Amino acid sequence: MLAAGATGSIGETGTGCGVGLAWMIAARRPGVRVVSVERDEQRAHVVAALFADLPDVEILHGDWTRIQERGPFDLLVTDGGGNGKSTPPADPELLLNPCGTIVIDDFTPMTQWPPVIAGEPDLARLGWLEHPALRCTEVRLAPDLSTIIGTRRP
Ligand SMILES: C[S@@+](CC[C@H](N)C(=O)[O-])C[C@H]1O[C@@H](n2cnc3c(N)ncnc32)[C@H](O)[C@@H]1O
């Protein structure tokens, strides 16, 4: 759904086996370029071969920070690096167009404020929800799963 709204380019960190990528490719508007980065070499090469017929789809092999080589994006999905949980957070001012969207997936739904994880302040979640360059919201997708969606301030 978010891919269908992008008018510039779309970026993804963490290609995996290309499932989310395939959904975004299927939903994008004509002319929208899609770039995904994957650190696992075999996965990167297999998915690149899978989408080899699509000239405006590119799979980069390497750390998620390589996505900076292709930004800024209208939509950036962080599904393998850049989420502020196990890696530093992506910089929206560097990676997003003004009013561009960032998705940070795989949170457990927030049940209190300020949010905590394992009894400690949930700094990754807070970092996004209170990011000065973004307007963010948390969307619950399942009882045990939520995602944060942010829009870069103009
Ligand atoms: C949850 S899977 C991605 C699933 C995929 N986006 C999908 O929708 O099917 C996470 C992927 O991110 C990759 N990954 C993890 N850390 C990474 C990093 N620092 N840089 C690039 N890729 C990374 C992993 O190798 C793994 O393939």
PDB file of C-alpha atoms and ligand atoms in Angstrom:
ATOM      1  CA  MET A   1       0.000   0.000   0.000  1.00  0.00           C
ATOM      2  CA  LEU A   2       2.780   2.399   0.896  1.00  0.00           C
ATOM      3  CA  ALA A   3       4.709   1.439  -2.238  1.00  0.00           C
ATOM      4  CA  ALA A   4       1.728   2.475  -4.346  1.00  0.00           C
ATOM      5  CA  GLY A   5       1.961   5.960  -2.872  1.00  0.00           C
ATOM      6  CA  ALA A   6       5.618   6.519  -3.691  1.00  0.00           C
ATOM      7  CA  THR A   7       6.271   8.814  -6.630  1.00  0.00           C
ATOM      8  CA  GLY A   8      10.078   8.902  -6.388  1.00  0.00           C
ATOM      9  CA  SER A   9      12.167   5.866  -5.580  1.00  0.00           C
ATOM     10  CA  ILE A  10      11.791   3.102  -3.016  1.00  0.00           C
ATOM     11  CA  GLY A  11      14.584   1.682  -0.840  1.00  0.00           C
ATOM     12  CA  GLU A  12      14.721  -1.385   1.358  1.00  0.00           C
ATOM     13  CA  THR A  13      17.321  -2.639   3.802  1.00  0.00           C
ATOM     14  CA  GLY A  14      17.334  -6.407   4.251  1.00  0.00           C
ATOM     15  CA  THR A  15      16.256  -7.978   0.971  1.00  0.00           C
ATOM     16  CA  GLY A  16      15.992 -11.452   2.503  1.00  0.00           C
ATOM     17  CA  CYS A  17      14.518 -13.730  -0.151  1.00  0.00           C
ATOM     18  CA  GLY A  18      12.788 -10.815  -1.864  1.00  0.00           C
ATOM     19  CA  VAL A  19       9.227 -11.338  -0.632  1.00  0.00           C
ATOM     20  CA  GLY A  20       8.569  -7.796   0.585  1.00  0.00           C
ATOM     21  CA  LEU A  21      10.483  -6.527  -2.418  1.00  0.00           C
ATOM     22  CA  ALA A  22       8.183  -8.434  -4.776  1.00  0.00           C
ATOM     23  CA  TRP A  23       5.129  -6.881  -3.126  1.00  0.00           C
ATOM     24  CA  MET A  24       6.592  -3.404  -3.495  1.00  0.00           C
ATOM     25  CA  ILE A  25       7.572  -4.007  -7.106  1.00  0.00           C
ATOM     26  CA  ALA A  26       4.057  -5.233  -7.868  1.00  0.00           C
ATOM     27  CA  ALA A  27       2.448  -2.220  -6.179  1.00  0.00           C
ATOM     28  CA  ARG A  28       4.708   0.606  -7.362  1.00  0.00           C
ATOM     29  CA  ARG A  29       3.716   3.192  -9.907  1.00  0.00           C
ATOM     30  CA  PRO A  30       5.261   3.080 -13.387  1.00  0.00           C
ATOM     31  CA  GLY A  31       8.728   4.615 -13.411  1.00  0.00           C
ATOM     32  CA  VAL A  32       9.394   4.202  -9.696  1.00  0.00           C
ATOM     33  CA  ARG A  33      12.861   2.745  -9.099  1.00  0.00           C
ATOM     34  CA  VAL A  34      13.378   0.155  -6.351  1.00  0.00           C
ATOM     35  CA  VAL A  35      16.693  -0.565  -4.592  1.00  0.00           C
ATOM     36  CA  SER A  36      17.265  -3.164  -1.903  1.00  0.00           C
ATOM     37  CA  VAL A  37      20.421  -4.045   0.039  1.00  0.00           C
ATOM     38  CA  GLU A  38      21.268  -7.410   1.565  1.00  0.00           C
ATOM     39  CA  ARG A  39      24.419  -8.376   3.471  1.00  0.00           C
ATOM     40  CA  ASP A  40      24.125 -12.105   2.802  1.00  0.00           C
ATOM     41  CA  GLU A  41      25.942 -12.630  -0.475  1.00  0.00           C
ATOM     42  CA  GLN A  42      24.020 -15.680  -1.644  1.00  0.00           C
ATOM     43  CA  ARG A  43      20.629 -14.118  -0.932  1.00  0.00           C
ATOM     44  CA  ALA A  44      21.655 -10.907  -2.682  1.00  0.00           C
ATOM     45  CA  HIS A  45      22.754 -12.772  -5.809  1.00  0.00           C
ATOM     46  CA  VAL A  46      19.738 -15.078  -5.949  1.00  0.00           C
ATOM     47  CA  VAL A  47      17.277 -12.193  -5.609  1.00  0.00           C
ATOM     48  CA  ALA A  48      19.207 -10.108  -8.129  1.00  0.00           C
ATOM     49  CA  ALA A  49      18.870 -12.990 -10.599  1.00  0.00           C
ATOM     50  CA  LEU A  50      15.162 -13.279  -9.821  1.00  0.00           C
ATOM     51  CA  PHE A  51      14.518  -9.653 -10.771  1.00  0.00           C
ATOM     52  CA  ALA A  52      17.180  -9.401 -13.496  1.00  0.00           C
ATOM     53  CA  ASP A  53      14.555  -8.663 -16.148  1.00  0.00           C
ATOM     54  CA  LEU A  54      13.490  -5.457 -14.387  1.00  0.00           C
ATOM     55  CA  PRO A  55      16.010  -2.707 -15.224  1.00  0.00           C
ATOM     56  CA  ASP A  56      14.691  -0.310 -12.579  1.00  0.00           C
ATOM     57  CA  VAL A  57      15.099  -2.850  -9.751  1.00  0.00           C
ATOM     58  CA  GLU A  58      18.542  -3.104  -8.167  1.00  0.00           C
ATOM     59  CA  ILE A  59      19.879  -5.408  -5.459  1.00  0.00           C
ATOM     60  CA  LEU A  60      23.037  -4.252  -3.703  1.00  0.00           C
ATOM     61  CA  HIS A  61      25.177  -6.683  -1.766  1.00  0.00           C
ATOM     62  CA  GLY A  62      26.623  -5.317   1.468  1.00  0.00           C
ATOM     63  CA  ASP A  63      25.797  -3.600   4.718  1.00  0.00           C
ATOM     64  CA  TRP A  64      22.552  -1.630   4.888  1.00  0.00           C
ATOM     65  CA  THR A  65      24.480   1.642   4.837  1.00  0.00           C
ATOM     66  CA  ARG A  66      25.030   1.055   1.112  1.00  0.00           C
ATOM     67  CA  ILE A  67      21.444   2.238   0.620  1.00  0.00           C
ATOM     68  CA  GLN A  68      22.845   5.762   1.026  1.00  0.00           C
ATOM     69  CA  GLU A  69      24.461   5.365  -2.392  1.00  0.00           C
ATOM     70  CA  ARG A  70      21.011   5.471  -4.020  1.00  0.00           C
ATOM     71  CA  GLY A  71      18.968   7.828  -1.851  1.00  0.00           C
ATOM     72  CA  PRO A  72      17.096   9.946  -1.093  1.00  0.00           C
ATOM     73  CA  PHE A  73      13.893   7.905  -1.276  1.00  0.00           C
ATOM     74  CA  ASP A  74      10.178   8.526  -1.251  1.00  0.00           C
ATOM     75  CA  LEU A  75       9.749   5.314   0.754  1.00  0.00           C
ATOM     76  CA  LEU A  76      12.411   3.564   2.806  1.00  0.00           C
ATOM     77  CA  VAL A  77      11.653   0.238   4.453  1.00  0.00           C
ATOM     78  CA  THR A  78      14.167  -0.822   7.102  1.00  0.00           C
ATOM     79  CA  ASP A  79      13.887  -4.579   7.412  1.00  0.00           C
ATOM     80  CA  GLY A  80      17.562  -5.407   7.875  1.00  0.00           C
ATOM     81  CA  GLY A  81      19.657  -2.611   9.313  1.00  0.00           C
ATOM     82  CA  GLY A  82      19.015   1.045   9.989  1.00  0.00           C
ATOM     83  CA  ASN A  83      16.218   0.380  12.460  1.00  0.00           C
ATOM     84  CA  GLY A  84      17.935   1.664  15.603  1.00  0.00           C
ATOM     85  CA  LYS A  85      17.464  -1.710  17.306  1.00  0.00           C
ATOM     86  CA  SER A  86      20.524  -3.758  16.421  1.00  0.00           C
ATOM     87  CA  THR A  87      22.097  -1.154  14.142  1.00  0.00           C
ATOM     88  CA  PRO A  88      22.282   2.650  14.247  1.00  0.00           C
ATOM     89  CA  PRO A  89      19.124   4.342  12.984  1.00  0.00           C
ATOM     90  CA  ALA A  90      18.899   5.471   9.388  1.00  0.00           C
ATOM     91  CA  ASP A  91      19.111   9.251   9.020  1.00  0.00           C
ATOM     92  CA  PRO A  92      15.776  10.460   7.560  1.00  0.00           C
ATOM     93  CA  GLU A  93      17.241  13.801   6.532  1.00  0.00           C
ATOM     94  CA  LEU A  94      19.872  12.019   4.467  1.00  0.00           C
ATOM     95  CA  LEU A  95      17.744   9.181   3.122  1.00  0.00           C
ATOM     96  CA  LEU A  96      14.231  10.581   2.647  1.00  0.00           C
ATOM     97  CA  ASN A  97      12.832  13.225   0.363  1.00  0.00           C
ATOM     98  CA  PRO A  98      10.812  15.879   2.197  1.00  0.00           C
ATOM     99  CA  CYS A  99       7.458  14.245   3.067  1.00  0.00           C
ATOM    100  CA  GLY A 100       8.994  10.839   2.281  1.00  0.00           C
ATOM    101  CA  THR A 101       8.027   7.813   4.359  1.00  0.00           C
ATOM    102  CA  ILE A 102      10.098   5.483   6.502  1.00  0.00           C
ATOM    103  CA  VAL A 103       8.942   2.120   7.818  1.00  0.00           C
ATOM    104  CA  ILE A 104      10.555   0.476  10.840  1.00  0.00           C
ATOM    105  CA  ASP A 105       9.116  -2.982  11.255  1.00  0.00           C
ATOM    106  CA  ASP A 106       8.944  -5.689  13.903  1.00  0.00           C
ATOM    107  CA  PHE A 107       8.128  -4.038  17.202  1.00  0.00           C
ATOM    108  CA  THR A 108       6.026  -5.569  19.927  1.00  0.00           C
ATOM    109  CA  PRO A 109       3.018  -3.288  20.407  1.00  0.00           C
ATOM    110  CA  MET A 110       3.550  -0.454  22.854  1.00  0.00           C
ATOM    111  CA  THR A 111       1.543  -0.851  26.076  1.00  0.00           C
ATOM    112  CA  GLN A 112       2.766   2.093  28.152  1.00  0.00           C
ATOM    113  CA  TRP A 113       4.419   5.498  27.944  1.00  0.00           C
ATOM    114  CA  PRO A 114       7.287   5.897  27.995  1.00  0.00           C
ATOM    115  CA  PRO A 115       7.737   2.537  26.266  1.00  0.00           C
ATOM    116  CA  VAL A 116       9.948  -0.045  27.927  1.00  0.00           C
ATOM    117  CA  ILE A 117      11.628  -3.214  26.760  1.00  0.00           C
ATOM    118  CA  ALA A 118      12.971  -5.774  29.235  1.00  0.00           C
ATOM    119  CA  GLY A 119      12.311  -3.270  32.012  1.00  0.00           C
ATOM    120  CA  GLU A 120      14.438  -0.540  30.419  1.00  0.00           C
ATOM    121  CA  PRO A 121      13.407   2.500  28.369  1.00  0.00           C
ATOM    122  CA  ASP A 122      12.864   1.395  24.775  1.00  0.00           C
ATOM    123  CA  LEU A 123      15.351   3.793  23.249  1.00  0.00           C
ATOM    124  CA  ALA A 124      15.036   2.444  19.709  1.00  0.00           C
ATOM    125  CA  ARG A 125      11.276   3.010  19.671  1.00  0.00           C
ATOM    126  CA  LEU A 126      11.546   6.371  21.425  1.00  0.00           C
ATOM    127  CA  GLY A 127      14.225   7.463  18.989  1.00  0.00           C
ATOM    128  CA  TRP A 128      11.753   7.071  16.132  1.00  0.00           C
ATOM    129  CA  LEU A 129       8.581   8.266  17.849  1.00  0.00           C
ATOM    130  CA  GLU A 130      10.314  11.445  19.020  1.00  0.00           C
ATOM    131  CA  HIS A 131      12.580  11.976  16.040  1.00  0.00           C
ATOM    132  CA  PRO A 132      12.757  15.733  15.387  1.00  0.00           C
ATOM    133  CA  ALA A 133      12.793  15.311  11.611  1.00  0.00           C
ATOM    134  CA  LEU A 134       9.771  12.979  11.496  1.00  0.00           C
ATOM    135  CA  ARG A 135       6.109  12.659  12.287  1.00  0.00           C
ATOM    136  CA  CYS A 136       5.753   9.030  13.385  1.00  0.00           C
ATOM    137  CA  THR A 137       3.004   6.717  14.457  1.00  0.00           C
ATOM    138  CA  GLU A 138       2.928   3.147  15.618  1.00  0.00           C
ATOM    139  CA  VAL A 139       0.493   0.856  13.824  1.00  0.00           C
ATOM    140  CA  ARG A 140      -0.551  -2.436  15.404  1.00  0.00           C
ATOM    141  CA  LEU A 141      -0.685  -5.178  12.779  1.00  0.00           C
ATOM    142  CA  ALA A 142      -1.292  -8.141  15.079  1.00  0.00           C
ATOM    143  CA  PRO A 143      -1.679  -8.571  18.847  1.00  0.00           C
ATOM    144  CA  ASP A 144       2.066  -9.162  19.075  1.00  0.00           C
ATOM    145  CA  LEU A 145       3.359  -7.081  16.176  1.00  0.00           C
ATOM    146  CA  SER A 146       3.510  -3.409  15.342  1.00  0.00           C
ATOM    147  CA  THR A 147       5.325  -1.206  12.890  1.00  0.00           C
ATOM    148  CA  ILE A 148       6.357   2.440  13.034  1.00  0.00           C
ATOM    149  CA  ILE A 149       5.647   4.632  10.035  1.00  0.00           C
ATOM    150  CA  GLY A 150       7.213   8.065   9.821  1.00  0.00           C
ATOM    151  CA  THR A 151       6.878  10.981   7.437  1.00  0.00           C
ATOM    152  CA  ARG A 152       9.762  13.383   7.031  1.00  0.00           C
ATOM    153  CA  ARG A 153       8.781  16.934   7.867  1.00  0.00           C
ATOM    154  CA  PRO A 154       8.874  19.195   4.807  1.00  0.00           C
TER     155      PRO A 154
HETATM  156  C1  LIG B   1      13.665 -10.099   8.133  1.00  0.00           C
HETATM  157  S1  LIG B   1      14.746 -10.478   6.826  1.00  0.00           S
HETATM  158  C2  LIG B   1      14.163  -9.496   5.500  1.00  0.00           C
HETATM  159  C3  LIG B   1      12.897  -9.950   4.901  1.00  0.00           C
HETATM  160  C4  LIG B   1      12.526  -9.270   3.622  1.00  0.00           C
HETATM  161  N1  LIG B   1      12.599  -7.824   3.678  1.00  0.00           N
HETATM  162  C5  LIG B   1      11.129  -9.683   3.186  1.00  0.00           C
HETATM  163  O1  LIG B   1      10.216  -8.869   3.243  1.00  0.00           O
HETATM  164  O2  LIG B   1      10.951 -10.823   2.798  1.00  0.00           O
HETATM  165  C6  LIG B   1      16.195  -9.586   7.284  1.00  0.00           C
HETATM  166  C7  LIG B   1      17.305  -9.617   6.249  1.00  0.00           C
HETATM  167  O3  LIG B   1      18.166  -8.523   6.548  1.00  0.00           O
HETATM  168  C8  LIG B   1      19.488  -8.915   6.330  1.00  0.00           C
HETATM  169  N2  LIG B   1      20.326  -8.033   7.146  1.00  0.00           N
HETATM  170  C9  LIG B   1      20.452  -8.051   8.492  1.00  0.00           C
HETATM  171  N3  LIG B   1      21.306  -7.102   8.888  1.00  0.00           N
HETATM  172  C10 LIG B   1      21.711  -6.453   7.776  1.00  0.00           C
HETATM  173  C11 LIG B   1      22.608  -5.378   7.549  1.00  0.00           C
HETATM  174  N4  LIG B   1      23.256  -4.785   8.547  1.00  0.00           N
HETATM  175  N5  LIG B   1      22.807  -4.954   6.283  1.00  0.00           N
HETATM  176  C12 LIG B   1      22.141  -5.567   5.241  1.00  0.00           C
HETATM  177  N6  LIG B   1      21.287  -6.604   5.411  1.00  0.00           N
HETATM  178  C13 LIG B   1      21.081  -7.048   6.658  1.00  0.00           C
HETATM  179  C14 LIG B   1      19.536 -10.374   6.746  1.00  0.00           C
HETATM  180  O4  LIG B   1      20.619 -11.044   6.137  1.00  0.00           O
HETATM  181  C15 LIG B   1      18.169 -10.871   6.295  1.00  0.00           C
HETATM  182  O5  LIG B   1      18.235 -11.446   5.005  1.00  0.00           O
END
